[in-house]
Coordinates of C-alpha atoms and ligand atoms in Angstrom, one line a residue:
V1 CA 154.7 -150.1 -324.9
A2 CA 155.7 -152.1 -321.7
D3 CA 159.3 -153.3 -321.2
A4 CA 160.0 -157.0 -321.5
A5 CA 160.9 -157.1 -317.8
A6 CA 157.4 -155.8 -316.7
L7 CA 155.7 -158.4 -319.0
D8 CA 157.8 -161.1 -317.6
R9 CA 156.9 -160.0 -313.9
I10 CA 153.2 -160.4 -314.7
A11 CA 153.5 -163.6 -316.5
R12 CA 155.5 -164.8 -313.6
S13 CA 152.8 -163.5 -311.2
Y14 CA 150.1 -165.5 -313.3
E15 CA 152.2 -168.6 -313.2
E16 CA 152.9 -168.4 -309.4
W17 CA 149.0 -167.8 -309.0
A18 CA 148.2 -170.9 -311.1
L19 CA 150.3 -172.9 -308.8
D20 CA 148.0 -171.9 -306.0
A21 CA 144.9 -172.9 -308.0
V22 CA 146.0 -176.4 -308.6
G23 CA 143.7 -178.8 -306.9
R24 CA 141.2 -176.2 -306.5
S25 CA 140.3 -175.1 -310.2
P26 CA 141.9 -176.8 -312.9
L27 CA 140.1 -174.3 -315.4
Y28 CA 141.8 -171.3 -313.7
V29 CA 145.0 -173.1 -313.5
E30 CA 144.6 -173.4 -317.4
L31 CA 143.5 -169.8 -317.8
A32 CA 146.0 -168.2 -315.7
R33 CA 149.1 -170.0 -317.6
G34 CA 147.1 -169.0 -320.8
V35 CA 147.5 -165.3 -319.9
A36 CA 151.1 -165.8 -318.8
R37 CA 151.8 -166.9 -322.4
D38 CA 149.7 -164.1 -324.1
R39 CA 151.7 -161.1 -325.0
E40 CA 148.5 -158.9 -325.8
L41 CA 147.1 -159.6 -322.5
L42 CA 150.2 -159.0 -320.7
E43 CA 150.6 -155.7 -322.3
L44 CA 147.0 -154.8 -321.4
L45 CA 147.8 -155.8 -317.9
A46 CA 150.9 -153.8 -317.9
G47 CA 148.8 -150.7 -318.5
L48 CA 146.8 -151.1 -315.4
P49 CA 148.2 -149.9 -312.1
E50 CA 149.9 -152.7 -310.2
P51 CA 147.2 -153.9 -307.7
K52 CA 144.9 -154.2 -310.5
R53 CA 146.9 -156.7 -312.3
Q54 CA 145.8 -159.5 -310.0
P55 CA 144.7 -162.7 -311.8
N56 CA 141.7 -162.9 -309.6
L57 CA 140.4 -159.4 -310.7
L58 CA 140.9 -160.1 -314.4
L59 CA 139.2 -163.5 -314.1
A60 CA 136.3 -162.4 -312.1
A61 CA 135.7 -159.4 -314.6
V62 CA 135.8 -162.0 -317.5
Q63 CA 133.2 -164.3 -315.6
R64 CA 131.2 -161.4 -315.0
L65 CA 130.9 -160.1 -318.4
C66 CA 131.2 -163.3 -320.6
G67 CA 130.4 -166.2 -318.2
T68 CA 132.9 -168.8 -317.5
P69 CA 135.3 -169.1 -320.5
D70 CA 136.0 -172.7 -321.5
G71 CA 139.7 -172.1 -322.2
P72 CA 142.5 -169.5 -322.9
A73 CA 140.9 -168.6 -326.3
A74 CA 137.5 -167.7 -325.0
L75 CA 139.0 -165.7 -322.1
R76 CA 141.4 -163.8 -324.8
A77 CA 138.3 -163.2 -327.0
C78 CA 136.2 -161.8 -323.9
V79 CA 139.0 -159.6 -323.0
L80 CA 140.0 -158.1 -326.2
E81 CA 136.6 -158.0 -327.8
R82 CA 135.2 -156.2 -324.6
R83 CA 138.3 -154.6 -323.4
D84 CA 136.8 -151.3 -322.1
E85 CA 134.3 -153.1 -320.1
V86 CA 136.9 -155.5 -318.7
V87 CA 139.1 -152.6 -317.8
A88 CA 136.3 -150.8 -316.3
L89 CA 135.4 -153.6 -314.2
V90 CA 138.9 -154.3 -313.0
L91 CA 139.4 -150.6 -312.1
G92 CA 136.3 -150.1 -310.4
R93 CA 136.2 -153.4 -308.2
R94 CA 138.1 -155.1 -305.7
T95 CA 138.7 -158.9 -304.7
Q96 CA 136.1 -158.9 -302.2
T97 CA 135.5 -162.6 -302.1
N98 CA 133.2 -163.2 -299.3
E99 CA 133.4 -166.6 -298.0
P100 CA 130.8 -167.4 -295.4
A101 CA 132.3 -170.9 -295.1
R102 CA 134.9 -169.3 -292.9
C103 CA 132.3 -169.0 -290.1
A104 CA 132.8 -172.7 -289.6
T105 CA 136.3 -172.2 -288.4
L106 CA 135.3 -169.1 -286.4
V107 CA 132.5 -170.5 -284.5
P108 CA 134.3 -172.9 -282.2
L109 CA 136.4 -169.8 -281.0
L110 CA 133.6 -167.6 -280.7
A111 CA 131.6 -170.3 -278.9
T112 CA 134.2 -170.3 -276.1
L113 CA 133.5 -166.6 -275.3
P114 CA 130.8 -165.4 -272.8
P115 CA 127.4 -164.7 -274.5
P116 CA 125.9 -162.7 -275.6
L117 CA 128.5 -161.6 -278.3
A118 CA 128.7 -158.1 -280.0
L119 CA 130.5 -158.7 -283.4
I120 CA 132.6 -156.3 -285.4
E121 CA 134.2 -157.6 -288.5
V122 CA 136.8 -155.4 -290.2
G123 CA 137.1 -156.0 -293.9
A124 CA 133.6 -157.5 -294.0
A125 CA 132.6 -157.2 -297.8
A126 CA 129.0 -157.9 -297.8
G127 CA 129.0 -158.9 -294.2
L128 CA 128.4 -162.8 -294.7
C129 CA 131.0 -163.7 -292.0
L130 CA 129.0 -161.5 -289.6
L131 CA 126.2 -164.1 -289.5
P132 CA 127.8 -167.1 -288.0
D133 CA 124.5 -167.7 -285.9
R134 CA 122.3 -168.0 -288.9
Y135 CA 124.1 -170.7 -290.6
G136 CA 124.3 -174.5 -290.0
Y137 CA 127.5 -176.5 -289.5
D138 CA 128.6 -180.1 -290.1
Y139 CA 131.6 -181.1 -288.2
G140 CA 131.4 -184.7 -288.9
R141 CA 131.1 -185.9 -285.1
R142 CA 128.7 -183.0 -284.6
R143 CA 126.3 -181.0 -286.5
I144 CA 124.6 -177.6 -285.8
A145 CA 121.2 -177.5 -287.6
P146 CA 120.7 -174.1 -289.4
P147 CA 118.2 -172.0 -287.4
V148 CA 116.2 -171.2 -290.4
A149 CA 115.1 -173.6 -293.3
G150 CA 117.3 -172.9 -296.5
A151 CA 120.2 -171.6 -294.7
P152 CA 123.6 -173.1 -295.9
V153 CA 125.3 -175.8 -293.8
F154 CA 128.8 -175.8 -293.9
A155 CA 130.9 -178.8 -293.7
C156 CA 134.0 -178.6 -291.9
R157 CA 136.7 -181.2 -290.8
A158 CA 137.7 -180.6 -287.1
N159 CA 140.3 -182.4 -285.5
A160 CA 139.8 -184.0 -282.2
A161 CA 141.1 -181.1 -280.2
T162 CA 138.7 -178.7 -281.5
P163 CA 136.0 -177.6 -278.9
L164 CA 133.0 -177.9 -281.0
P165 CA 129.8 -175.7 -279.8
H166 CA 126.6 -177.6 -279.0
G167 CA 124.2 -174.9 -280.5
P168 CA 124.1 -171.7 -282.2
L169 CA 125.9 -168.6 -280.9
D170 CA 124.0 -165.8 -279.0
V171 CA 124.7 -162.7 -281.0
A172 CA 123.3 -159.4 -279.4
W173 CA 124.9 -157.0 -282.1
R174 CA 126.8 -156.8 -285.0
A175 CA 128.5 -154.5 -287.3
G176 CA 131.1 -154.6 -290.1
L177 CA 133.6 -152.0 -291.5
D178 CA 134.8 -152.1 -295.1
L179 CA 136.6 -149.7 -297.4
D180 CA 133.9 -150.5 -299.9
P181 CA 130.9 -152.2 -298.3
V182 CA 129.0 -154.8 -300.7
D183 CA 125.4 -154.5 -300.7
V184 CA 123.5 -157.9 -300.4
A185 CA 120.5 -156.4 -302.0
D186 CA 122.1 -154.9 -305.0
P187 CA 122.1 -157.2 -308.0
D188 CA 125.3 -155.7 -309.6
D189 CA 127.1 -156.2 -306.3
V190 CA 125.9 -159.6 -305.7
A191 CA 126.8 -160.7 -309.4
W192 CA 130.3 -159.5 -308.5
L193 CA 130.6 -161.5 -305.3
E194 CA 129.3 -164.7 -307.5
A195 CA 131.8 -163.9 -310.2
L196 CA 134.6 -164.0 -307.7
V197 CA 133.9 -167.6 -307.1
W198 CA 136.3 -170.0 -308.8
P199 CA 134.8 -172.5 -311.2
G200 CA 135.2 -176.3 -310.2
E201 CA 134.9 -175.5 -306.6
G202 CA 132.0 -178.0 -305.9
L203 CA 129.1 -176.4 -303.8
R204 CA 130.8 -173.1 -303.1
L205 CA 128.7 -171.0 -305.4
E206 CA 125.4 -172.6 -304.3
L207 CA 126.3 -172.1 -300.5
L208 CA 127.3 -168.3 -301.2
R209 CA 123.8 -168.0 -302.8
A210 CA 122.1 -169.5 -299.8
A211 CA 124.1 -167.3 -297.4
L212 CA 123.1 -164.2 -299.6
R213 CA 119.5 -165.2 -299.1
V214 CA 119.9 -165.4 -295.5
A215 CA 121.6 -162.2 -295.4
R216 CA 119.0 -160.4 -297.6
A217 CA 116.3 -161.4 -295.1
D218 CA 118.0 -159.1 -292.4
P219 CA 121.2 -157.5 -293.7
P220 CA 124.1 -157.1 -291.6
R221 CA 125.1 -153.3 -291.2
V222 CA 128.5 -152.8 -292.8
V223 CA 129.9 -149.1 -292.9
R224 CA 132.3 -147.7 -295.2
G225 CA 135.6 -147.3 -293.4
D226 CA 139.3 -148.3 -293.0
L227 CA 140.3 -150.7 -290.4
R228 CA 143.4 -148.4 -289.8
H229 CA 141.3 -145.5 -288.6
D230 CA 137.7 -146.2 -288.1
L231 CA 137.5 -148.9 -285.6
P232 CA 137.3 -147.0 -282.4
A233 CA 134.1 -145.0 -283.7
L234 CA 132.3 -148.3 -284.4
A235 CA 133.5 -150.1 -281.3
A236 CA 132.1 -147.2 -279.2
Q237 CA 128.5 -148.0 -280.7
A238 CA 128.5 -151.7 -279.2
P239 CA 126.1 -152.3 -276.5
P240 CA 127.5 -152.8 -273.0
G241 CA 126.8 -156.2 -271.3
A242 CA 127.9 -158.1 -274.4
T243 CA 131.3 -159.5 -275.1
L244 CA 132.9 -157.3 -277.7
V245 CA 134.6 -159.2 -280.4
V246 CA 136.7 -157.6 -283.4
F247 CA 137.4 -160.2 -286.0
H248 CA 138.8 -160.4 -289.7
T249 CA 139.4 -163.1 -292.1
A250 CA 141.4 -162.9 -295.3
V251 CA 142.1 -159.1 -294.8
L252 CA 145.4 -158.3 -293.6
A253 CA 147.1 -159.3 -296.7
Y254 CA 145.5 -156.1 -298.1
V255 CA 147.3 -154.0 -295.4
D256 CA 150.8 -154.1 -296.9
D257 CA 152.9 -152.2 -294.3
A258 CA 153.8 -154.2 -291.1
R259 CA 153.9 -151.0 -289.1
E260 CA 150.2 -150.3 -290.0
R261 CA 149.2 -154.0 -289.3
A262 CA 150.8 -153.7 -285.7
A263 CA 149.3 -150.1 -285.1
F264 CA 145.7 -151.8 -286.0
A265 CA 146.6 -154.5 -283.4
R266 CA 147.2 -151.8 -280.8
T267 CA 144.0 -150.2 -281.8
V268 CA 142.0 -153.3 -281.2
R269 CA 143.5 -153.9 -277.8
E270 CA 142.7 -150.3 -276.9
T271 CA 139.0 -151.1 -277.4
G272 CA 139.1 -153.8 -274.8
A273 CA 137.7 -156.3 -277.4
V274 CA 138.6 -159.8 -277.9
W275 CA 140.5 -160.0 -281.0
I276 CA 140.2 -162.7 -283.4
A277 CA 142.2 -163.0 -286.6
N278 CA 141.9 -165.7 -289.2
E279 CA 144.7 -164.7 -291.6
G280 CA 147.6 -166.1 -293.7
V281 CA 150.8 -167.0 -291.9
G282 CA 153.0 -164.0 -290.7
L283 CA 150.3 -161.4 -291.0
V284 CA 149.6 -161.3 -287.2
D285 CA 152.8 -160.8 -285.3
G286 CA 153.9 -164.1 -283.7
T287 CA 152.5 -166.3 -286.3
A288 CA 155.6 -166.2 -288.6
P289 CA 157.4 -169.5 -288.8
A290 CA 160.3 -169.4 -286.5
G291 CA 162.8 -172.3 -287.2
G292 CA 160.6 -174.7 -289.2
D293 CA 157.3 -173.9 -290.4
P294 CA 154.6 -175.3 -287.9
W295 CA 151.8 -174.5 -290.3
P296 CA 150.5 -176.8 -293.1
S297 CA 151.3 -175.2 -296.3
G298 CA 148.7 -172.6 -297.5
S299 CA 146.8 -172.8 -294.2
F300 CA 145.4 -169.6 -292.2
V301 CA 146.3 -169.3 -288.7
L302 CA 143.4 -168.6 -286.2
T303 CA 144.6 -166.3 -283.4
R304 CA 142.9 -165.0 -280.0
D305 CA 144.5 -162.0 -279.0
G306 CA 147.5 -162.5 -281.0
R307 CA 148.0 -166.1 -279.6
P308 CA 147.6 -168.9 -282.2
V309 CA 144.8 -171.3 -281.5
A310 CA 144.2 -173.2 -284.6
A311 CA 145.4 -173.8 -288.3
T312 CA 142.5 -173.4 -290.6
D313 CA 141.7 -174.0 -294.2
P314 CA 141.6 -170.6 -295.9
H315 CA 138.1 -171.7 -297.3
G316 CA 136.8 -172.8 -294.1
T317 CA 136.6 -176.4 -294.8
A318 CA 139.1 -177.5 -291.9
I319 CA 140.2 -176.6 -288.5
D320 CA 143.2 -178.2 -286.4
W321 CA 142.9 -176.8 -283.0
L322 CA 146.3 -176.6 -281.4
A323 CA 147.0 -179.2 -278.5
Ligands
LIG401 C1 139.0 -161.0 -299.4 S1 137.8 -160.1 -298.7 C2 137.4 -160.8 -297.4 C3 136.1 -160.6 -296.9 C4 135.6 -161.4 -295.7 N1 136.3 -161.0 -294.5 C5 135.6 -162.9 -295.8 O1 136.5 -163.5 -295.2 O2 134.8 -163.4 -296.6 C6 138.8 -158.7 -298.1 C7 137.9 -157.3 -297.7 O3 138.7 -156.7 -296.9 C8 138.6 -155.2 -297.4 N2 139.4 -154.3 -297.1 C9 140.9 -154.3 -297.4 N3 141.5 -153.4 -296.9 C10 140.7 -152.8 -296.0 C11 140.9 -151.8 -295.0 N4 142.2 -151.0 -294.9 N5 139.9 -151.3 -294.2 C12 138.7 -152.1 -294.5 N6 138.5 -152.9 -295.4 C13 139.4 -153.4 -296.0 C14 138.1 -155.3 -298.8 O4 137.4 -154.1 -299.2 C15 137.6 -156.6 -299.0 O5 136.1 -156.4 -298.8

């Protein structure tokens, strides 16, 4: 039986997570708060390894097995009635939310680089962010039509300083690296990606499905590997004559040790690639707030070679280029 302090810690983490979900998914706010108050569910979570207690994993497992619960009672029933399956999913899967909308905040920076591009994405999941040239974008004052019918069009608010591209990117080569690549042709993998989308987020699921259709027509190559060790071998495969770019979005939070993040930054530099990071504040050196936070709360920081160039919405719906 878990001690009270451990249960309290888990309850608090669900309460805190619920605060992040406010404004995005009222249902997930309610569900996370429901878990925080439910001793039996907290005990089940306490029996899991620490990284497997995350709300995102539990809620995705429930969505995957039982569909979207309509409230805490339905979530509780799903977890307790299908306990073994829930635990197996939580243990066997990762939070690999693949958000192709993030391309809308990468494209303005990618378009400033000399074409053609050779793209390497570390922490690529299914590689949906490796296809920025295959989607459309609506920046309000400029729209880039999708190159193929049926491809998603991502709406993104861009401030006046953001250099907007005029047309699609020229990508000559692309490859991804992930601890556990997600296969866009595997129905189980795809169902997991869909289960990771929070309910109540408008078009997100629809856009994800459209991006998956684009990816299935010509899947990006994502190789199994660890960004801490396997980047040089992949970078060596990039063709000469293209601008090599190593990029990542929403990945460095999973590399806990700051020294490992710094070592990764050095490795990227050694490849000679342009390094683009779209990550939470402080995960790339030099983006931690120094004397007053220059970043809007909850935003990501887009950096080129470690230098901040924009604040971005973590889900790709806004970019504010720095003056
Ligand atoms: C939240 S997902 C983001 C996926 C994608 N970059 C996006 O923005 O849509 C994080 C991904 O990073 C991968 N990852 C975490 N640590 C990694 C590591 N050390 N090496 C390679 N991939 C890693 C995970 O497996 C997961 O697929």
